[in-house]
Coordinates of C-alpha atoms and ligand atoms in Angstrom, one line a residue:
M235 CA -49.1 -10.2 16.7
D236 CA -45.3 -10.7 15.9
L237 CA -44.4 -7.6 13.7
R238 CA -45.7 -3.9 13.4
L239 CA -44.1 -2.4 10.9
T240 CA -43.4 1.6 10.2
H241 CA -43.3 4.3 7.8
L242 CA -39.8 5.7 6.6
I243 CA -40.0 9.4 6.8
N244 CA -37.1 11.8 6.8
G245 CA -34.8 8.9 7.9
E246 CA -37.2 7.7 10.7
A247 CA -39.2 4.6 11.6
R248 CA -42.8 6.4 12.2
S249 CA -46.0 4.8 12.9
A250 CA -49.0 6.2 11.3
D251 CA -49.9 10.0 12.0
A252 CA -53.6 9.2 13.1
G253 CA -52.2 5.9 14.9
A254 CA -54.2 3.3 12.8
W255 CA -52.7 0.1 11.9
L256 CA -54.2 -2.6 9.4
E257 CA -53.6 -6.2 9.5
V258 CA -51.1 -8.3 7.3
F259 CA -52.3 -11.5 6.6
E260 CA -50.0 -14.9 6.0
P261 CA -51.8 -16.6 2.7
A262 CA -50.5 -19.8 3.6
T263 CA -52.5 -19.9 6.8
G264 CA -55.0 -17.4 6.3
Q265 CA -54.0 -15.6 9.8
A266 CA -52.9 -12.1 10.5
Y267 CA -49.2 -12.0 11.6
A268 CA -48.3 -8.4 11.3
Q269 CA -49.6 -4.8 11.6
C270 CA -49.2 -2.3 9.3
P271 CA -49.4 1.5 9.8
E272 CA -52.7 2.9 8.3
G273 CA -51.1 6.2 6.6
S274 CA -53.0 9.2 5.6
A275 CA -52.4 12.1 3.7
S276 CA -50.9 14.0 6.7
D277 CA -48.0 11.1 6.3
I278 CA -47.5 11.6 2.5
A279 CA -47.5 15.7 3.2
D280 CA -44.8 14.9 5.9
A281 CA -42.6 12.1 3.5
V282 CA -43.6 14.8 0.7
E283 CA -41.7 17.7 2.6
A284 CA -38.7 15.7 3.7
A285 CA -38.2 14.5 0.3
R286 CA -38.3 18.4 -1.2
L287 CA -35.9 19.2 1.4
A288 CA -33.5 16.5 0.4
F289 CA -33.5 16.8 -3.0
P290 CA -31.0 19.7 -3.8
A291 CA -28.0 18.0 -1.9
W292 CA -29.3 14.6 -3.5
S293 CA -29.3 15.8 -6.7
A294 CA -26.3 17.7 -6.7
L295 CA -24.0 14.7 -5.8
P296 CA -22.2 13.5 -8.3
A297 CA -23.7 10.3 -10.1
A298 CA -20.9 7.9 -8.6
D299 CA -21.7 9.2 -5.3
R300 CA -25.3 8.2 -5.5
A301 CA -24.3 5.0 -7.1
A302 CA -22.3 4.4 -4.2
W303 CA -25.3 4.9 -1.6
I304 CA -27.6 2.6 -3.9
N305 CA -25.0 -0.1 -4.3
R306 CA -24.7 0.3 -0.3
L307 CA -28.1 -0.4 0.0
A308 CA -27.8 -3.3 -2.6
D309 CA -24.8 -5.1 -0.6
A310 CA -27.0 -4.7 2.6
L311 CA -30.1 -6.5 1.0
E312 CA -27.7 -9.1 -0.6
A313 CA -26.2 -10.1 3.0
R314 CA -29.6 -10.3 4.2
V315 CA -31.1 -12.1 0.9
D316 CA -32.4 -15.2 3.3
D317 CA -34.2 -12.9 5.6
F318 CA -35.7 -11.0 2.8
A319 CA -36.7 -14.3 0.8
A320 CA -38.4 -15.8 3.9
A321 CA -40.6 -12.5 4.8
E322 CA -41.6 -12.3 0.9
S323 CA -42.7 -16.0 1.0
R324 CA -44.4 -15.3 4.1
D325 CA -46.2 -12.4 3.1
V326 CA -47.1 -13.3 -0.4
G327 CA -47.6 -16.9 -0.2
K328 CA -44.9 -17.8 -2.8
P329 CA -42.4 -20.9 -2.6
L330 CA -39.6 -19.8 -0.1
A331 CA -37.2 -21.2 -2.8
L332 CA -39.3 -18.6 -5.6
A333 CA -38.4 -15.9 -3.3
R334 CA -34.7 -16.9 -2.8
N335 CA -33.7 -17.4 -6.6
L336 CA -35.7 -14.8 -8.4
D337 CA -37.6 -11.9 -6.3
I338 CA -34.8 -11.3 -3.9
P339 CA -31.9 -11.6 -6.2
R340 CA -33.6 -9.4 -8.8
A341 CA -34.2 -6.8 -6.3
V342 CA -30.7 -6.7 -5.7
S343 CA -30.0 -6.6 -9.3
N344 CA -32.1 -3.9 -10.3
L345 CA -30.1 -1.7 -7.6
R346 CA -26.9 -2.5 -8.6
F347 CA -28.1 -1.8 -12.5
F348 CA -29.5 1.4 -11.9
A349 CA -26.5 2.6 -9.9
A350 CA -24.3 1.5 -12.6
A351 CA -26.6 3.1 -15.3
A352 CA -26.7 6.4 -13.4
T353 CA -23.1 6.8 -13.9
Q354 CA -23.3 6.0 -17.7
F355 CA -26.1 8.3 -18.5
A356 CA -24.5 11.3 -20.2
S357 CA -26.5 14.7 -21.6
E358 CA -26.6 14.6 -25.7
S359 CA -25.1 17.3 -27.6
H360 CA -26.4 18.1 -31.2
G361 CA -23.6 19.6 -33.3
A362 CA -23.7 22.2 -36.1
P363 CA -21.8 25.0 -37.4
G364 CA -21.5 27.8 -35.1
I365 CA -23.9 26.7 -32.6
V366 CA -23.5 24.8 -29.5
N367 CA -26.6 22.7 -28.9
Y368 CA -27.3 20.4 -26.0
T369 CA -30.1 18.7 -24.4
L370 CA -29.2 18.2 -20.5
R371 CA -31.0 15.7 -18.5
Q372 CA -32.2 16.9 -14.9
P373 CA -33.8 15.0 -12.1
L374 CA -37.5 16.2 -11.5
G375 CA -37.4 16.8 -7.4
V376 CA -39.9 14.5 -5.8
V377 CA -41.2 11.4 -7.6
G378 CA -43.8 9.0 -6.2
I379 CA -44.1 5.4 -6.8
I380 CA -46.4 3.1 -6.2
S381 CA -46.4 -1.0 -6.2
P382 CA -48.4 -3.8 -6.4
W383 CA -48.5 -7.1 -4.5
N384 CA -47.1 -9.9 -6.7
L385 CA -43.8 -9.1 -6.8
P386 CA -43.5 -6.8 -3.9
L387 CA -39.6 -6.0 -3.5
Y388 CA -38.5 -6.7 -7.1
L389 CA -41.0 -4.1 -8.4
F390 CA -40.5 -1.6 -5.6
T391 CA -36.9 -1.6 -6.4
W392 CA -37.5 -1.4 -10.0
K393 CA -39.2 1.9 -9.7
F394 CA -37.0 3.8 -6.9
A395 CA -33.8 2.8 -8.1
P396 CA -33.8 4.3 -11.5
A397 CA -35.5 7.4 -9.8
L398 CA -32.6 7.8 -7.2
A399 CA -30.3 7.1 -9.1
A400 CA -31.4 10.0 -12.0
G401 CA -31.2 12.5 -8.8
N402 CA -34.6 12.7 -7.8
C403 CA -35.8 12.1 -4.0
V404 CA -38.7 9.4 -3.4
V405 CA -42.0 8.6 -1.8
G406 CA -42.6 4.8 -2.1
K407 CA -45.9 3.6 -1.6
P408 CA -46.0 -0.2 -1.4
S409 CA -49.3 -2.4 -1.7
E410 CA -50.9 -2.6 1.8
V411 CA -51.5 -6.8 0.9
T412 CA -47.9 -7.4 0.9
P413 CA -46.0 -4.2 2.9
V414 CA -43.3 -5.9 4.6
T415 CA -40.1 -6.4 2.6
A416 CA -40.3 -2.8 1.8
W417 CA -40.4 -2.1 5.7
M418 CA -37.8 -4.1 5.6
L419 CA -35.7 -2.4 3.2
G420 CA -36.4 1.0 4.8
E421 CA -34.6 -0.6 7.9
L422 CA -31.6 -1.5 5.9
A423 CA -31.9 2.3 4.6
R424 CA -31.8 3.5 8.2
E425 CA -28.9 0.9 9.6
I426 CA -26.6 1.8 6.5
G427 CA -27.0 5.7 7.6
F428 CA -29.1 6.3 4.1
P429 CA -29.0 10.1 3.5
P430 CA -32.5 11.2 5.4
G431 CA -35.4 12.5 3.0
V432 CA -34.2 10.8 0.0
F433 CA -36.2 7.6 0.3
N434 CA -39.1 7.7 2.3
I435 CA -41.6 4.8 2.6
V436 CA -45.7 5.6 3.5
Q437 CA -47.6 2.2 4.1
G438 CA -51.1 2.3 4.4
R439 CA -54.4 1.7 1.6
G440 CA -54.1 3.1 -1.9
G441 CA -57.1 4.7 -1.8
I442 CA -55.9 7.1 0.6
V443 CA -51.8 7.2 0.9
G444 CA -51.8 6.3 -2.8
Q445 CA -54.4 8.6 -3.6
A446 CA -52.6 11.5 -1.6
L447 CA -49.3 10.9 -3.2
V448 CA -50.9 11.1 -6.5
D449 CA -52.9 14.4 -5.9
H450 CA -49.8 16.3 -4.1
P451 CA -48.8 18.9 -6.0
K452 CA -45.5 19.0 -5.0
V453 CA -45.2 15.4 -6.6
K454 CA -43.7 15.9 -10.4
A455 CA -44.2 12.1 -11.2
I456 CA -45.9 9.0 -10.6
S457 CA -44.9 5.8 -11.6
F458 CA -47.4 3.2 -11.1
T459 CA -47.7 -0.6 -11.5
G460 CA -51.1 -2.3 -10.9
S461 CA -54.1 -2.7 -12.3
T462 CA -55.6 -0.9 -15.3
A463 CA -58.7 0.2 -13.3
V464 CA -56.5 1.8 -10.8
G465 CA -54.1 3.2 -13.7
V466 CA -56.7 4.7 -15.7
R467 CA -57.6 6.6 -12.3
I468 CA -54.3 7.8 -11.9
A469 CA -53.9 8.6 -15.0
E470 CA -57.0 11.3 -14.9
S471 CA -55.9 12.2 -12.1
C472 CA -52.3 13.0 -13.3
G473 CA -53.8 14.8 -16.2
R474 CA -55.6 17.3 -14.3
S475 CA -52.1 18.8 -13.2
L476 CA -50.2 17.6 -16.3
K477 CA -48.2 15.3 -13.8
K478 CA -45.8 12.8 -15.7
T479 CA -47.0 9.0 -15.7
S480 CA -45.1 6.0 -15.9
L481 CA -48.2 3.1 -15.8
E482 CA -47.3 -0.3 -16.0
L483 CA -51.0 -2.4 -15.9
G484 CA -52.7 -5.8 -16.2
G485 CA -52.5 -8.3 -19.0
K486 CA -54.1 -11.1 -20.5
N487 CA -51.0 -12.7 -22.1
A488 CA -51.0 -15.2 -25.4
T489 CA -48.9 -17.9 -25.8
L490 CA -48.7 -19.2 -29.3
V491 CA -47.7 -22.9 -29.6
F492 CA -47.2 -23.8 -33.7
A493 CA -47.1 -27.8 -34.5
D494 CA -43.6 -27.1 -35.4
A495 CA -42.4 -25.6 -32.1
P496 CA -39.4 -27.3 -30.8
R497 CA -39.9 -29.2 -28.2
A498 CA -37.0 -29.3 -26.0
K499 CA -37.7 -26.6 -23.3
L500 CA -41.6 -26.1 -24.5
L501 CA -43.4 -28.0 -21.8
D502 CA -41.2 -26.8 -18.8
T503 CA -41.6 -23.4 -20.0
V504 CA -45.2 -23.0 -21.0
V505 CA -46.1 -24.5 -17.4
R506 CA -43.7 -22.0 -15.8
S507 CA -45.2 -19.2 -18.0
A508 CA -49.0 -20.4 -16.9
F509 CA -48.7 -21.3 -13.2
L510 CA -45.3 -19.6 -11.5
N511 CA -46.2 -17.6 -8.7
S512 CA -49.5 -19.1 -8.8
G513 CA -50.4 -17.4 -12.1
Q514 CA -49.9 -14.1 -10.4
I515 CA -47.4 -12.5 -12.6
C516 CA -48.4 -9.9 -15.0
L517 CA -46.2 -11.4 -17.9
C518 CA -47.9 -15.2 -17.1
G519 CA -49.6 -16.5 -20.4
S520 CA -53.0 -17.7 -19.5
R521 CA -54.2 -17.9 -23.2
L522 CA -52.5 -20.6 -24.7
L523 CA -53.2 -20.9 -28.7
V524 CA -52.5 -24.3 -29.9
Q525 CA -51.9 -25.1 -33.7
R526 CA -54.8 -27.7 -34.3
P527 CA -52.4 -30.9 -35.2
Y528 CA -50.8 -30.5 -32.1
Y529 CA -53.5 -29.4 -30.1
D530 CA -54.8 -33.2 -28.6
E531 CA -51.1 -33.9 -27.7
F532 CA -50.2 -30.7 -26.1
R533 CA -53.4 -30.4 -24.3
D534 CA -52.9 -34.0 -22.7
A535 CA -49.1 -33.2 -21.9
L536 CA -50.2 -30.0 -19.9
V537 CA -52.7 -31.3 -17.9
A538 CA -50.9 -34.1 -17.0
R539 CA -48.0 -31.4 -15.7
A540 CA -50.5 -29.4 -14.5
Q541 CA -52.2 -32.4 -12.2
A542 CA -48.5 -33.5 -11.0
M543 CA -47.9 -29.8 -9.5
V544 CA -47.7 -30.0 -5.7
V545 CA -50.0 -27.2 -4.2
G546 CA -49.1 -26.8 -0.6
D547 CA -46.6 -25.1 1.9
P548 CA -44.6 -22.5 0.3
L549 CA -42.1 -23.4 2.9
D550 CA -41.9 -27.2 1.8
G551 CA -39.2 -27.7 -0.9
S552 CA -41.4 -30.0 -3.0
T553 CA -44.5 -27.2 -3.5
N554 CA -44.5 -25.9 -6.9
L555 CA -47.7 -23.9 -6.1
G556 CA -48.4 -21.5 -3.0
P557 CA -51.6 -20.2 -2.2
V558 CA -53.1 -16.6 -3.7
V559 CA -52.3 -13.6 -2.0
S560 CA -55.8 -12.9 -0.4
K561 CA -59.0 -14.0 0.6
A562 CA -60.5 -11.1 -1.5
H563 CA -58.0 -12.6 -4.4
F564 CA -59.1 -16.2 -3.7
D565 CA -62.7 -15.2 -4.0
K566 CA -62.0 -13.5 -7.3
V567 CA -60.5 -15.9 -9.0
M568 CA -63.1 -18.7 -7.8
A569 CA -65.5 -16.8 -9.2
C570 CA -63.5 -16.3 -12.5
I571 CA -63.6 -20.3 -12.5
A572 CA -67.3 -20.6 -12.2
L573 CA -67.8 -17.7 -14.6
A574 CA -65.6 -19.8 -17.4
R575 CA -68.2 -22.7 -16.5
A576 CA -71.3 -20.8 -16.9
E577 CA -69.6 -19.3 -20.0
G578 CA -69.7 -23.2 -21.3
G579 CA -65.9 -23.7 -20.5
R580 CA -64.6 -27.6 -20.0
V581 CA -62.4 -27.8 -16.6
L582 CA -59.8 -30.2 -18.0
C583 CA -58.2 -30.2 -14.2
G584 CA -58.3 -28.1 -11.2
G585 CA -61.0 -25.6 -11.1
E586 CA -61.5 -25.9 -7.3
A587 CA -59.8 -25.0 -3.9
V588 CA -57.3 -27.1 -2.5
A589 CA -56.6 -27.8 1.2
P590 CA -53.5 -29.1 2.2
G591 CA -53.8 -29.5 5.7
G592 CA -51.6 -28.8 9.1
R593 CA -50.7 -25.2 9.2
C594 CA -51.9 -24.3 5.8
R595 CA -55.5 -26.1 6.2
D596 CA -57.2 -22.2 6.2
G597 CA -54.5 -20.9 3.8
W598 CA -55.8 -19.7 0.2
F599 CA -54.8 -22.4 -2.2
I600 CA -56.0 -23.0 -5.6
A601 CA -55.5 -25.9 -7.9
P602 CA -53.6 -25.4 -11.4
T603 CA -56.7 -25.0 -13.7
V604 CA -56.9 -25.8 -17.4
I605 CA -59.9 -24.7 -19.2
E606 CA -61.1 -25.3 -23.4
G607 CA -64.1 -24.8 -25.0
L608 CA -64.6 -21.1 -25.0
G609 CA -64.2 -18.6 -27.9
P610 CA -61.7 -15.5 -27.9
G611 CA -64.9 -13.0 -27.0
C612 CA -66.1 -14.4 -23.9
R613 CA -65.2 -12.6 -20.7
T614 CA -63.1 -15.6 -19.5
N615 CA -60.4 -15.1 -22.6
T616 CA -60.9 -11.5 -22.6
E617 CA -60.8 -10.2 -18.6
E618 CA -57.4 -10.8 -16.4
I619 CA -57.9 -13.4 -13.8
F620 CA -54.2 -13.4 -12.5
G621 CA -54.5 -17.0 -11.0
P622 CA -53.6 -20.2 -12.0
V623 CA -55.9 -20.3 -14.6
V624 CA -55.6 -20.7 -18.3
T625 CA -57.5 -21.6 -21.5
L626 CA -56.8 -23.5 -24.5
Q627 CA -57.6 -22.2 -27.9
A628 CA -57.0 -24.0 -31.1
F629 CA -56.2 -22.4 -34.7
D630 CA -55.1 -23.6 -38.0
T631 CA -53.6 -20.3 -39.8
D632 CA -50.7 -17.9 -38.6
E633 CA -53.7 -15.1 -39.5
E634 CA -56.1 -17.2 -37.0
A635 CA -53.3 -17.5 -34.5
L636 CA -52.5 -13.2 -34.8
A637 CA -56.5 -12.4 -34.8
L638 CA -56.7 -14.7 -31.4
A639 CA -53.5 -13.2 -29.6
N640 CA -55.0 -9.5 -30.3
A641 CA -58.3 -10.4 -29.2
T642 CA -58.3 -8.8 -25.9
P643 CA -57.9 -5.3 -24.7
Y644 CA -55.0 -5.6 -23.1
G645 CA -51.2 -5.5 -25.1
L646 CA -48.5 -6.4 -22.0
S647 CA -46.5 -10.1 -23.5
A648 CA -46.4 -12.8 -26.0
S649 CA -44.6 -15.8 -26.3
V650 CA -44.7 -17.8 -29.8
W651 CA -43.3 -21.0 -30.1
T652 CA -42.0 -21.8 -33.7
A653 CA -39.1 -23.3 -35.5
D654 CA -39.8 -21.2 -38.3
L655 CA -38.0 -17.9 -38.1
G656 CA -39.7 -15.9 -40.4
R657 CA -42.8 -16.6 -38.9
A658 CA -41.3 -15.7 -35.6
H659 CA -40.4 -12.4 -37.1
R660 CA -43.7 -11.5 -39.3
L661 CA -45.8 -12.5 -35.9
A662 CA -43.7 -10.5 -33.7
E663 CA -44.1 -7.3 -35.9
R664 CA -48.0 -7.6 -35.8
I665 CA -48.7 -9.3 -32.4
E666 CA -50.2 -6.1 -30.3
A667 CA -47.8 -6.4 -27.1
G668 CA -45.1 -4.5 -25.8
V669 CA -42.8 -7.6 -25.4
V670 CA -42.5 -10.6 -27.7
W671 CA -40.7 -13.6 -26.8
V672 CA -39.9 -16.4 -29.1
N673 CA -39.3 -20.0 -27.7
T674 CA -38.6 -18.7 -24.5
W675 CA -40.6 -16.4 -22.0
M676 CA -39.7 -14.0 -19.0
N677 CA -36.3 -13.7 -20.3
R678 CA -35.5 -10.6 -19.2
D679 CA -32.7 -7.8 -19.8
L680 CA -32.8 -4.7 -18.0
R681 CA -31.5 -2.6 -20.6
T682 CA -34.6 -3.6 -22.7
P683 CA -37.9 -1.5 -22.8
F684 CA -40.3 -2.6 -20.7
G685 CA -44.1 -1.9 -21.0
G686 CA -47.0 -2.6 -22.8
V687 CA -49.8 -1.3 -25.1
K688 CA -53.4 -1.0 -25.3
Q689 CA -55.0 -1.3 -21.8
S690 CA -51.6 -2.8 -20.4
G691 CA -50.2 0.7 -19.8
L692 CA -48.4 3.5 -21.0
G693 CA -44.9 4.4 -21.1
R694 CA -41.6 2.1 -20.8
E695 CA -39.4 0.9 -18.0
G696 CA -36.2 -0.8 -17.9
G697 CA -32.6 0.8 -18.9
W698 CA -32.4 4.2 -20.6
E699 CA -36.0 4.6 -20.9
A700 CA -36.3 4.5 -17.0
L701 CA -33.8 7.3 -16.7
R702 CA -35.5 9.2 -19.2
F703 CA -38.5 9.2 -17.3
F704 CA -37.1 10.3 -14.3
T705 CA -35.8 13.1 -15.8
E706 CA -36.6 16.2 -18.0
A707 CA -35.0 17.1 -21.1
K708 CA -34.2 20.6 -21.5
N709 CA -32.3 21.6 -24.8
V710 CA -29.6 24.6 -24.6
T711 CA -28.7 26.4 -27.9
I712 CA -26.2 29.1 -27.9
D713 CA -25.3 30.7 -31.0
L714 CA -21.2 31.2 -31.2
G715 CA -21.5 34.4 -33.4
Ligands
LIG278 P1 -53.9 -2.7 -7.6 O1 -54.0 -1.6 -8.5 O2 -55.0 -2.8 -6.8 O3 -52.9 -1.7 -6.5 C1 -51.4 -1.4 -7.0 C2 -51.2 -0.1 -5.9 O4 -51.9 0.6 -6.4 C3 -51.2 -0.8 -4.4 O5 -50.2 -0.1 -3.8 C4 -52.5 -0.1 -4.2 O6 -52.9 0.3 -2.7 C5 -52.6 1.3 -5.1 N1 -53.6 1.8 -5.3 C6 -55.1 1.5 -5.2 N2 -55.9 2.5 -5.3 C7 -55.1 3.6 -5.7 C8 -55.7 4.8 -6.2 N3 -56.9 5.2 -6.0 N4 -54.6 5.9 -5.8 C9 -53.3 5.4 -6.0 N5 -52.7 4.1 -5.6 C10 -53.6 3.3 -5.7 O7 -53.4 -4.1 -8.2 P2 -52.8 -5.0 -7.4 O8 -54.0 -5.7 -7.2 O9 -51.9 -4.7 -6.4 O10 -52.0 -6.1 -8.4 C11 -52.4 -6.9 -9.4 C12 -52.5 -6.0 -10.7 O11 -51.1 -5.7 -11.1 C13 -52.8 -6.9 -12.1 O12 -53.5 -6.1 -12.7 C14 -50.9 -6.9 -12.5 O13 -51.4 -7.2 -14.0 C15 -50.9 -5.9 -12.4 N6 -49.3 -5.9 -12.7 C16 -48.9 -5.0 -13.7 C17 -47.4 -5.3 -14.1 C18 -46.9 -4.5 -15.4 O14 -45.6 -4.5 -15.2 N7 -47.8 -4.0 -16.3 C19 -46.4 -6.0 -12.8 C20 -47.5 -6.3 -11.8 C21 -48.8 -6.3 -11.9

């Protein structure tokens, strides 16, 4: 095995207390290539204690000094962007160029953005005659962050950067499916001498390490990104101790394409939104709703684009789609395609595994898949698949499009394609989603509130929302009389 990962606890690289290891697989080859410590509740206890002891000094630092530490980490990460991109590509199976152009640069931006934001985050004063009334925003103490496998470093940094910037100490648990870049970041933190205990990483299984973090009585808040099923469990556990929670969960996002949609960027963007990262982005548009006069032309063009996509080795510059992340996920996505067929769906392209050969002959590759002929209420159109699989449905009127868009238990994002600005505004107001894009997709500004409604989550991340989540408001009123 080429790689043995460690936890980062109190500034030290440590193996699991229990001495157990998990295998980490390379999705492109189907082979194990690294070992990750299989953490336990006792590793979590050590990390929480280290964070608790580090909190008084870290939270007392001026915001500018905390920002300087976070920026040092960003600089160190930026200097190693190629190494991190290669590691992320190998661990997730995503094309190297995607990791190089999106995941790792965005992780650097997350760090820099929240370092800067912390220096601008002020207390509020509520003036009234004869009264001084102000609201402090104080860090919580030790906070837990739990992240998924689809954008490993991108989402890990998106959570711990605001937590640290606001003055908290962090225990982070990356996904056991893709633990490598979080471990590498821990190594960078050690290299630059990041204050010990402020930022800890405990590797291991969700049901053990994640659950121990959620249940630990000294952990004041949990910021979680992952599936709705696990999010609900976490909400239940946190509810019992009234722990603050931020939950970013699953999606089943609609792309609404009207006949008047401006054509210039339409197909390029819709194809990206359907299949980027093999459809394994919570924001991917997996339900394509198309106005009837344009339906046939759009469907044929989409299928031609999907068929032209290169599914293959993530290291190959011509690859558009790498494998899906794991054997378990491959089996799940293939079962979803079988279900779609059983529900009466017509598979227009894809629908099968791909064997690129060579070093990738045993990898978990699935062809981009487009399915039509299914109604809004079936499982294929209401349950999250999280793979390179999209469905097509036709509509006539705005009301019909809206009803289809809202016909799932999820409500993360939607994108609307139309030249009619009035229609865009009306729909944006009524679509049940936390994020709506018009004539674009995944156009993200880190200052904006990010999160979902319905089964897609609770709370918002990004900008001030994140800093408010990671602080407690305390109102102080003084009568000057
Ligand atoms: P998952 O829920 O299986 O796991 C997410 C994390 O939770 C992992 O680190 C896992 O180890 C941990 N975990 C599992 N059980 C736990 C428990 N009982 N207690 C504490 N932690 C536990 O999700 P996944 O398969 O890694 O990721 C895919 C899901 O994430 C999809 O549903 C996707 O939509 C969602 N996602 C949402 C967003 C968003 O911003 N809304 C972003 C990315 C991914």
